[in-house]
Coordinates of C-alpha atoms in Angstrom, one line a residue:
X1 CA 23.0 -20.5 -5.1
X2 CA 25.1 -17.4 -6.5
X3 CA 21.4 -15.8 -7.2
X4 CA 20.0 -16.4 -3.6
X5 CA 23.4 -14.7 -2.0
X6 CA 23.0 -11.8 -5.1
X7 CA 19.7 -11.0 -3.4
X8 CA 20.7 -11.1 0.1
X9 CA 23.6 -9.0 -0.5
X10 CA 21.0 -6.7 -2.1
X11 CA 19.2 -7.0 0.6
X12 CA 21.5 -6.3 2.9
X13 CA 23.5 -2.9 1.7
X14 CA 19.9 -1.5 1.5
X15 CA 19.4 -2.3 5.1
X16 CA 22.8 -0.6 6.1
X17 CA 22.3 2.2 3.9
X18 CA 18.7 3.1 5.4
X19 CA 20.0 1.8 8.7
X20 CA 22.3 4.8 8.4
X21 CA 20.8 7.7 7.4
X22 CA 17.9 7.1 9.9
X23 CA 20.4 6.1 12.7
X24 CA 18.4 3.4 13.4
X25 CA 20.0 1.8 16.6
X26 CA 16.5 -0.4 17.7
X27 CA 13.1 -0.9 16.1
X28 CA 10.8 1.6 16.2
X29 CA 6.7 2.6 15.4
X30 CA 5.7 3.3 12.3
X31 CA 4.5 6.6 13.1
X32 CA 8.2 7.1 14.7
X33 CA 10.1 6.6 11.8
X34 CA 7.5 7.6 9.3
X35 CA 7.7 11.0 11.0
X36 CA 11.5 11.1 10.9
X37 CA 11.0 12.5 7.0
X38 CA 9.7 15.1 5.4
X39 CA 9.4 15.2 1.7
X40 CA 9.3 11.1 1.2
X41 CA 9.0 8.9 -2.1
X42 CA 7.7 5.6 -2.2
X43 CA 8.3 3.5 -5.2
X44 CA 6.2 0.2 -6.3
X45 CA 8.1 -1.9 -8.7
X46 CA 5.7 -3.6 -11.0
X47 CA 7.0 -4.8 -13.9
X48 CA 9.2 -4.2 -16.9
X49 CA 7.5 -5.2 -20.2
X50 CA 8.2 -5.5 -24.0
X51 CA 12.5 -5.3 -23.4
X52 CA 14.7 -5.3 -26.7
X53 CA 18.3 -6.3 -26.5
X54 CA 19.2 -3.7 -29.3
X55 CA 21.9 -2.8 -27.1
X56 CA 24.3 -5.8 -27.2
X57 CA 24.4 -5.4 -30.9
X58 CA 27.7 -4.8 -32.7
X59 CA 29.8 -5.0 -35.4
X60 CA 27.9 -6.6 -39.0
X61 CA 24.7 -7.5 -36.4
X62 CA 26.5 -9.7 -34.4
X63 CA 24.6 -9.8 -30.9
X64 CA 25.9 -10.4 -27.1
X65 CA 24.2 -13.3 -25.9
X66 CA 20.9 -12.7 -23.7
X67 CA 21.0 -11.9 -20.4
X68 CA 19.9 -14.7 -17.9
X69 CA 18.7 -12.2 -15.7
X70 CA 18.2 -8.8 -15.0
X71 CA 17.8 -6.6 -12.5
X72 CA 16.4 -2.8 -11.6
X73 CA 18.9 0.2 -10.5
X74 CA 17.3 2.8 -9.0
X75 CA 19.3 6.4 -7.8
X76 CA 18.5 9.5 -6.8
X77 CA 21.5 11.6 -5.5
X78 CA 23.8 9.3 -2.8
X79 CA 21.0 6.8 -2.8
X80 CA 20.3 3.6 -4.2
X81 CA 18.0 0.7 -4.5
X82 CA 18.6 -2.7 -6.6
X83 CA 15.9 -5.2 -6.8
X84 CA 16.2 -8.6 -7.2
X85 CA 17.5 -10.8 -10.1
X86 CA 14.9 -12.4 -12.1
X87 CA 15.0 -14.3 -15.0
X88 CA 14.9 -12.7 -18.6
X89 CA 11.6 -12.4 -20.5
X90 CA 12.0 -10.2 -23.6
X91 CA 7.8 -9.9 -22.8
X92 CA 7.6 -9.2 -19.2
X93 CA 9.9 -9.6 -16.0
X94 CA 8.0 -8.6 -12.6
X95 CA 9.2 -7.5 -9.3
X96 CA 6.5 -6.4 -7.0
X97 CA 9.0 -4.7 -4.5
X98 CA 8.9 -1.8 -2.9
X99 CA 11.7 1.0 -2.3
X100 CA 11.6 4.3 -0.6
X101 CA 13.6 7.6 -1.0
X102 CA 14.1 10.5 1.3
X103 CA 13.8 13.3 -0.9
X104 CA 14.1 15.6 1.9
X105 CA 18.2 14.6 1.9
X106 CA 18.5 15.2 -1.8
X107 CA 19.6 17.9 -4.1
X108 CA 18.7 16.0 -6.9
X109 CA 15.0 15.9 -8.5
X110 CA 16.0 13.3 -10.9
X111 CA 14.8 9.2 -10.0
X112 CA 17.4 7.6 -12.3
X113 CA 16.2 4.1 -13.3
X114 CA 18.7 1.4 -15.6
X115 CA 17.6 -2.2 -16.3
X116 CA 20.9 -3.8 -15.4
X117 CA 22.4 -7.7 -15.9
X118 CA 26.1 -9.2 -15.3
X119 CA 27.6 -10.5 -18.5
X120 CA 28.1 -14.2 -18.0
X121 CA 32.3 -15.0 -18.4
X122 CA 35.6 -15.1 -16.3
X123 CA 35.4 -11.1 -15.7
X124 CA 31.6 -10.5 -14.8
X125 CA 30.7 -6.9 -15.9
X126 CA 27.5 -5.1 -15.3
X127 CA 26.1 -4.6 -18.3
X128 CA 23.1 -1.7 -19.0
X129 CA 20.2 -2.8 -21.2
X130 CA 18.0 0.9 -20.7
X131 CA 17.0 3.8 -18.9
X132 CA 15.1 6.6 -17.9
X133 CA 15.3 9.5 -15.5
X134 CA 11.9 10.7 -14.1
X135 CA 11.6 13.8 -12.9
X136 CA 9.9 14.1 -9.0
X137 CA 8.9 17.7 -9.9
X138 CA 6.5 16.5 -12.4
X139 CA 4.3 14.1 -9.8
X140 CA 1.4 14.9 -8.0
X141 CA 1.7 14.8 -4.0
X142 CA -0.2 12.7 -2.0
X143 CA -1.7 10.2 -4.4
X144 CA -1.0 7.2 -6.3
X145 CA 1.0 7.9 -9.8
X146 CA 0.8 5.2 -11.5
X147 CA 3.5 5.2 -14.7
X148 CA 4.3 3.4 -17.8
X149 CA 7.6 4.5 -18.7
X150 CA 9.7 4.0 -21.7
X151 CA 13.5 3.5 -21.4
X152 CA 15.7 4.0 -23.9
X153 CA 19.3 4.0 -25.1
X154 CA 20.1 7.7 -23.8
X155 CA 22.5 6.5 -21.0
X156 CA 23.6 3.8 -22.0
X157 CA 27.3 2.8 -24.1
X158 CA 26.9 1.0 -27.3
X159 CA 28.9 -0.5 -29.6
X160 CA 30.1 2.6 -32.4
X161 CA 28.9 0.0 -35.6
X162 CA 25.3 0.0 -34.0
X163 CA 23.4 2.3 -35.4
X164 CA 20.3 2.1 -33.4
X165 CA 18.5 5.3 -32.5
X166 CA 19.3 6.2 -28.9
X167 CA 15.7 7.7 -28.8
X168 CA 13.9 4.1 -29.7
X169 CA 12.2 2.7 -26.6
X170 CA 13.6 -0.5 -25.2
X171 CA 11.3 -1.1 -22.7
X172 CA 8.0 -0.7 -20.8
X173 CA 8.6 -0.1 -16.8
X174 CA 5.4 0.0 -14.7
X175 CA 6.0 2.0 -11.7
X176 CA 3.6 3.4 -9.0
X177 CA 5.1 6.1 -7.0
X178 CA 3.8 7.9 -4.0
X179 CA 5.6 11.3 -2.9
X180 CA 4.2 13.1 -0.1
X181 CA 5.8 15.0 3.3
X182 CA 2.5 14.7 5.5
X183 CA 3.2 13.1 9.1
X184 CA 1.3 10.5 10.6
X185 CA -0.4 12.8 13.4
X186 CA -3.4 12.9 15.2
X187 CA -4.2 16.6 14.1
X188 CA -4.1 15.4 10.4
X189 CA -7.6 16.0 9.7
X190 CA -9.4 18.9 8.5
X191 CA -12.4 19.9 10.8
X192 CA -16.1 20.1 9.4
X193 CA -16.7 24.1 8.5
X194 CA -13.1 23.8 6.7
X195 CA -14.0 20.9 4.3
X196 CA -14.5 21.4 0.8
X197 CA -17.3 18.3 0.9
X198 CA -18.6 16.6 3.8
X199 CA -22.1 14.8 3.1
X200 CA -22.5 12.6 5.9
X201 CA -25.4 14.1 7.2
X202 CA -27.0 13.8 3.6
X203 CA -26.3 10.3 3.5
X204 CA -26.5 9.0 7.0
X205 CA -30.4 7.6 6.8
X206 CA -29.6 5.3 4.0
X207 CA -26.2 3.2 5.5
X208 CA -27.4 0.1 5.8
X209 CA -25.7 -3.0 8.1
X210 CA -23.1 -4.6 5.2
X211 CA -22.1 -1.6 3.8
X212 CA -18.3 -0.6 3.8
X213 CA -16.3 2.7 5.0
X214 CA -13.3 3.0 2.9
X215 CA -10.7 5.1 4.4
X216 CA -7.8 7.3 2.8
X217 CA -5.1 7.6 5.8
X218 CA -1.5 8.8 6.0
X219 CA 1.7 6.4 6.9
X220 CA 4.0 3.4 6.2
X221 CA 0.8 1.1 5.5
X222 CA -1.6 3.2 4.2
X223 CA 0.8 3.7 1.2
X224 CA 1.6 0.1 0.9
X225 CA -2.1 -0.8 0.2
X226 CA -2.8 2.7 -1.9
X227 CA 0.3 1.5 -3.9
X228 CA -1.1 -1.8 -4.3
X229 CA -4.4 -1.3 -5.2
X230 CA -3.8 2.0 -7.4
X231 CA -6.3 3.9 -4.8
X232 CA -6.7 6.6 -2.5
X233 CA -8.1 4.4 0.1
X234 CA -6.0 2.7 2.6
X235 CA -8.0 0.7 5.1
X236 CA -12.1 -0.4 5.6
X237 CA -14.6 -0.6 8.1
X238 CA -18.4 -2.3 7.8
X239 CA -21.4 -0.2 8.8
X240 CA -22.8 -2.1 11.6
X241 CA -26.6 -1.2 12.9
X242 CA -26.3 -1.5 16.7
X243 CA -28.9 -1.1 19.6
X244 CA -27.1 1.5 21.8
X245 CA -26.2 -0.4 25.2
X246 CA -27.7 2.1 27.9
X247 CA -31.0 3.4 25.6
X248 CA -31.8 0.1 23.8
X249 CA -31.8 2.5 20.4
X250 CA -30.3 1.7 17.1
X251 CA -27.4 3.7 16.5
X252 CA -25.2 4.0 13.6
X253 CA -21.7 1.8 14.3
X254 CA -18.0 1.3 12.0
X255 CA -16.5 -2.2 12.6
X256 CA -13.2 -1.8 11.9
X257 CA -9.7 -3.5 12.8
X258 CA -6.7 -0.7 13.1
X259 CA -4.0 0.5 15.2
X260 CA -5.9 3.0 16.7
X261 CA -2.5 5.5 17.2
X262 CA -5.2 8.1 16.8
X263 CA -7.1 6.5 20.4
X264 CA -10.5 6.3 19.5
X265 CA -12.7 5.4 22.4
X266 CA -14.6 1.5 21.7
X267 CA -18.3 2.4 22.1
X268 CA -18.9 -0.6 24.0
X269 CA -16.0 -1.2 26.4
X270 CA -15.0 2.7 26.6
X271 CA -11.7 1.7 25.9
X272 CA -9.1 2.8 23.7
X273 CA -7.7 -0.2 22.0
X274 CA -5.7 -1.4 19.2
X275 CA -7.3 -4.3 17.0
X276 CA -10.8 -4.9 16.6
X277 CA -13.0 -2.1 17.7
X278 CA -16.7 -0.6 16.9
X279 CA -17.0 3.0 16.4
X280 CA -19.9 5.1 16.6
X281 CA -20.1 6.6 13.0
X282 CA -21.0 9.8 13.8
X283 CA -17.5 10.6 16.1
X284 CA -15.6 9.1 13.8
X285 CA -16.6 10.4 10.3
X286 CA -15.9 14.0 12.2
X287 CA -12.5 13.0 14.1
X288 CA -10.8 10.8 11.7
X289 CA -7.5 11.5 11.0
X290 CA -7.0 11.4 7.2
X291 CA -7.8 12.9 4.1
X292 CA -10.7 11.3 2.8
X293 CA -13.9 9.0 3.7
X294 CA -16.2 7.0 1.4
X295 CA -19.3 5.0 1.4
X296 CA -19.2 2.1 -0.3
X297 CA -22.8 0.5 -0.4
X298 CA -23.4 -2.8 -1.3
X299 CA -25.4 -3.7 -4.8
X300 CA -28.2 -5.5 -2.9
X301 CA -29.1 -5.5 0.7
X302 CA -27.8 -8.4 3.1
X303 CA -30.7 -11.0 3.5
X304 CA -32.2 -11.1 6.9
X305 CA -31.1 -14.7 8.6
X306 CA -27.3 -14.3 7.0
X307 CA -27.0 -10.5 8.3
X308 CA -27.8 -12.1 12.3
X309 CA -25.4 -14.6 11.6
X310 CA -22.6 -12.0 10.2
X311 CA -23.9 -9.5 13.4
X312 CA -23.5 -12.5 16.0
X313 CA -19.8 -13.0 14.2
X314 CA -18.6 -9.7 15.0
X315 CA -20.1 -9.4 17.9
X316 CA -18.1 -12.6 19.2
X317 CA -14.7 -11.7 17.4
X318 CA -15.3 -8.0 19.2
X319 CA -15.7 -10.2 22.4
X320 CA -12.6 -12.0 21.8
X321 CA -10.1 -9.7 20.7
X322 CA -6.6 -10.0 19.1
X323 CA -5.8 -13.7 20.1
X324 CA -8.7 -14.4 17.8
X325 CA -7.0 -13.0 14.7
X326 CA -3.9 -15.2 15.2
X327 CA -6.2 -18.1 14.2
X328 CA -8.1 -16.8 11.0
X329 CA -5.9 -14.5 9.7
X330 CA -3.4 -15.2 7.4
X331 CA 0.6 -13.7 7.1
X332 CA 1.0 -10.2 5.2
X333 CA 3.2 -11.3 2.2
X334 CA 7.1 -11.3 2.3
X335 CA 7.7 -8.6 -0.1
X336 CA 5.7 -6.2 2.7
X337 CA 7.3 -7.8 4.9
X338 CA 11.0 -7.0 3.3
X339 CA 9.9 -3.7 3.1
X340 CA 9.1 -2.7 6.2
X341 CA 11.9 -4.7 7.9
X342 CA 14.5 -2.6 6.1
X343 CA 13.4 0.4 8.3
X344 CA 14.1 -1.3 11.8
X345 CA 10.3 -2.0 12.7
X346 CA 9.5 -4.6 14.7
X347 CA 6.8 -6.5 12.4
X348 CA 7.2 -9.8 14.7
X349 CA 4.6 -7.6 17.1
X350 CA 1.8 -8.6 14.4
X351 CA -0.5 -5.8 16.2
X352 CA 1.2 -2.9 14.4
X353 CA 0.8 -5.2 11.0
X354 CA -3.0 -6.1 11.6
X355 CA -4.1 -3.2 9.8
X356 CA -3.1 -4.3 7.0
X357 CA -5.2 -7.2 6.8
X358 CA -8.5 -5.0 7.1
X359 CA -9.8 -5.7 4.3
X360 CA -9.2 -9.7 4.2
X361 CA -11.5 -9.1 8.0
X362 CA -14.3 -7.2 6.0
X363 CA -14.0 -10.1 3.4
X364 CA -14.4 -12.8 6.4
X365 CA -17.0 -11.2 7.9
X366 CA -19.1 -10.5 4.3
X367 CA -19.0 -14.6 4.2
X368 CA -20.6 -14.8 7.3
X369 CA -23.8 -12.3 5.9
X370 CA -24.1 -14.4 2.7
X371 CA -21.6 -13.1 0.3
X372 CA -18.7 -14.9 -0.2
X373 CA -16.0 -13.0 -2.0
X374 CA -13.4 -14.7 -3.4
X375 CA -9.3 -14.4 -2.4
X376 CA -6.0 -15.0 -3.5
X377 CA -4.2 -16.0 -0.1
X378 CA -0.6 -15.4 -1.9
X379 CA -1.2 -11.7 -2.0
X380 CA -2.2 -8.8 0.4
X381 CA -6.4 -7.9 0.3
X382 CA -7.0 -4.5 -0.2
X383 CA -9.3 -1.6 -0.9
X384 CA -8.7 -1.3 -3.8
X385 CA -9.6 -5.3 -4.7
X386 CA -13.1 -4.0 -3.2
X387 CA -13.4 -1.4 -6.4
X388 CA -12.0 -3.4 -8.9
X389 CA -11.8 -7.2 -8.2
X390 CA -15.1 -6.9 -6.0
X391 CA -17.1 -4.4 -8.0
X392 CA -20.1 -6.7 -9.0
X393 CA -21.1 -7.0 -5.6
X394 CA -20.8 -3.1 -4.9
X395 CA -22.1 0.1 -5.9
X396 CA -19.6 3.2 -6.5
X397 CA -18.1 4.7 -4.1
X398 CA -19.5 8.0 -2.4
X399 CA -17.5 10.6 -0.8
X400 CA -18.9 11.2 2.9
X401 CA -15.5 13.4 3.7
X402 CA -12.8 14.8 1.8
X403 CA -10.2 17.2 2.6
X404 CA -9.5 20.7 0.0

């Protein structure tokens, strides 16, 4: 149908026009491409809520009819993002894309936004409901901003008999953006005697087998899930208590499931490995690569028989490696999936994608030990759900490391 090809055509001039200014010729890493940019804004779609149609008024009060549907416009200098068309809600239309600019290749510090629709008849005109111009300038780097913004009638061509205040709000867009112009590099992290905070050793005695590791890394995915869960943590291990293998004593372990580009050694197979791996805490809470580490304890300890059965789960999913998470794991969602598409990387190798799907692991794994949290398979798990969605079963997050 005419909406299905508006999409793909969409779809398509975004790919040639990223395609092109990365001269993409074949897919790449994430880190790769990621890295190909310096200052970089990433843009969450949300929704756009509470949308008047004052514009289409004319002469005596007469009123265009209502759009069908409508779509986003997003510019900043030469480029340009539309989403999709959705159907018109004067209460609230979502999207749930995601866009990205390089800012680095722009003179401009203006992200022009218009809510856009083509006037039904023989000659189809694009037709301007709202906008808004946000200034980059004014957002804070390397976290989640997340915006309500009101779009008015400033930009936009109306009839000369309406006398409608250019100034009254039209609509309600919810945005999360994410500018930053860190690289995803091993030599990210800030060492021990430079950190403002770093409490491990305070808190070390009291992690407890259960309890999570909440990590705040830099990259493609680790802003997909910050956008998403409106957090500065991207990814999450489990504290697993571990008899060492040569002294029999308990040590201090992270289960965790990454990509490992950093290539931490597996304290059991001395390997370095993508996919399911356990850490030893210690070496890890010192040598991560990111800007941030937090403890998040559970609100009541695991009960003795369901913790053997969770510790004999990961033990045997350590065993058996990636093939196991073809079986148990489900598919990242296809607005991710659009996303990261658009920049050339290969996401049919699901090992660069498994990441993603920490948290839905944790989750799995949190069943097996008694505690069986809840999840929406038609959207992506993370961190953030553990704060927010998950908080009864929880207590508040404490730092363990965090950059200046």
């Amino acid at each position: 149908n005419s909406c299905t090809r508006r999409e793909s055509r969409a779809k398509m001039n975004v790919e040639r026009a990223v395609s092109k200014r990365l001269k993409i010729s074949e897919p790449g890493s994430f880190a790769g491409i990621w890295n190909r940019f310096g200052p970089k804004l990433s843009v969450y779609i949300m929704s756009c809520n509470e949308i008047s149609t004052v514009a289409l008024e004319g002469k005596k009060g007469k009123k265009s009819p209502e759009p069908e549907e409508i779509q986003l416009r997003f510019s900043i200098g030469k480029q340009k993002y539309k989403t999709e068309m959705k159907p018109f809600n004067p209460n609230s239309v979502e999207w749930n894309e995601f866009a990205f600019f390089d800012i680095g290749e722009c003179d401009d510090s203006l992200l022009e936004v218009a809510i856009e629709f083509e006037e039904t008849g023989i000659r189809k005109k694009v037709k301007t409901l709202g906008s808004v111009s946000i200034s980059i300038l004014d957002l804070e780097h390397d976290r989640v901003n997340d915006s309500y913004i009101d779009l008015d009638l400033s930009a936009v061509k109306i009839s000369k008999h309406n006398n409608v205040d250019k100034q009254e709000s039209v609509a309600v867009l919810h945005l999360r953006l994410y500018l930053t112009e860190l690289k995803e590099e091993q030599n990210n992290y800030i060492r021990e005697e430079e950190q403002d905070i770093f409490n491990y050793d305070e808190h070390k005695d009291h992690l407890q087998t259960g309890d999570l590791i909440l990590f705040g890394e830099v990259g493609f995915l680790s802003v997909i899930t910050q956008l998403l869960g409106n957090v500065p943590y991207s990814r999450v291990g489990m504290v697993v208590r571990l008899p060492n293998q040569y002294t029999e004593k308990e040590k201090l372990y992270i289960f965790e499931l990454t990509r490992n580009f950093d290539k931490f050694q597996n304290a059991f197979t001395e390997d370095v490995e993508i996919g399911i791996n356990l850490f030893r805490m210690r070496e890890r809470i010192h040598e991560f690569p990111g800007r941030g580490i937090w403890w998040l304890p559970l609100s009541e300890p695991l009960l003795d028989d369901p913790l053997s059965n969770m510790v004999e789960w990961i033990w045997s999913i350590h065993e058996k490696g990636l093939p196991e998470l073809q079986h148990i794991m489900s598919t990242p969602p296809q607005n991710v999936l659009d996303y990261l598409e658009v920049f050339g990387l290969n996401i049919k190798r699901r090992t660069e994608l498994w990441e993603l799907q920490s948290t839905e692991l944790i989750i799995k794994a949190l069943t097996y030990g008694g505690r069986r949290l809840p999840m929406d398979e038609e959207k992506l798990i993370v961190p953030g759900d553990l704060v927010d969605t998950y908080k009864d079963c929880f207590l508040e997050p404490i730092v363990l490391r965090k950059e200046k």
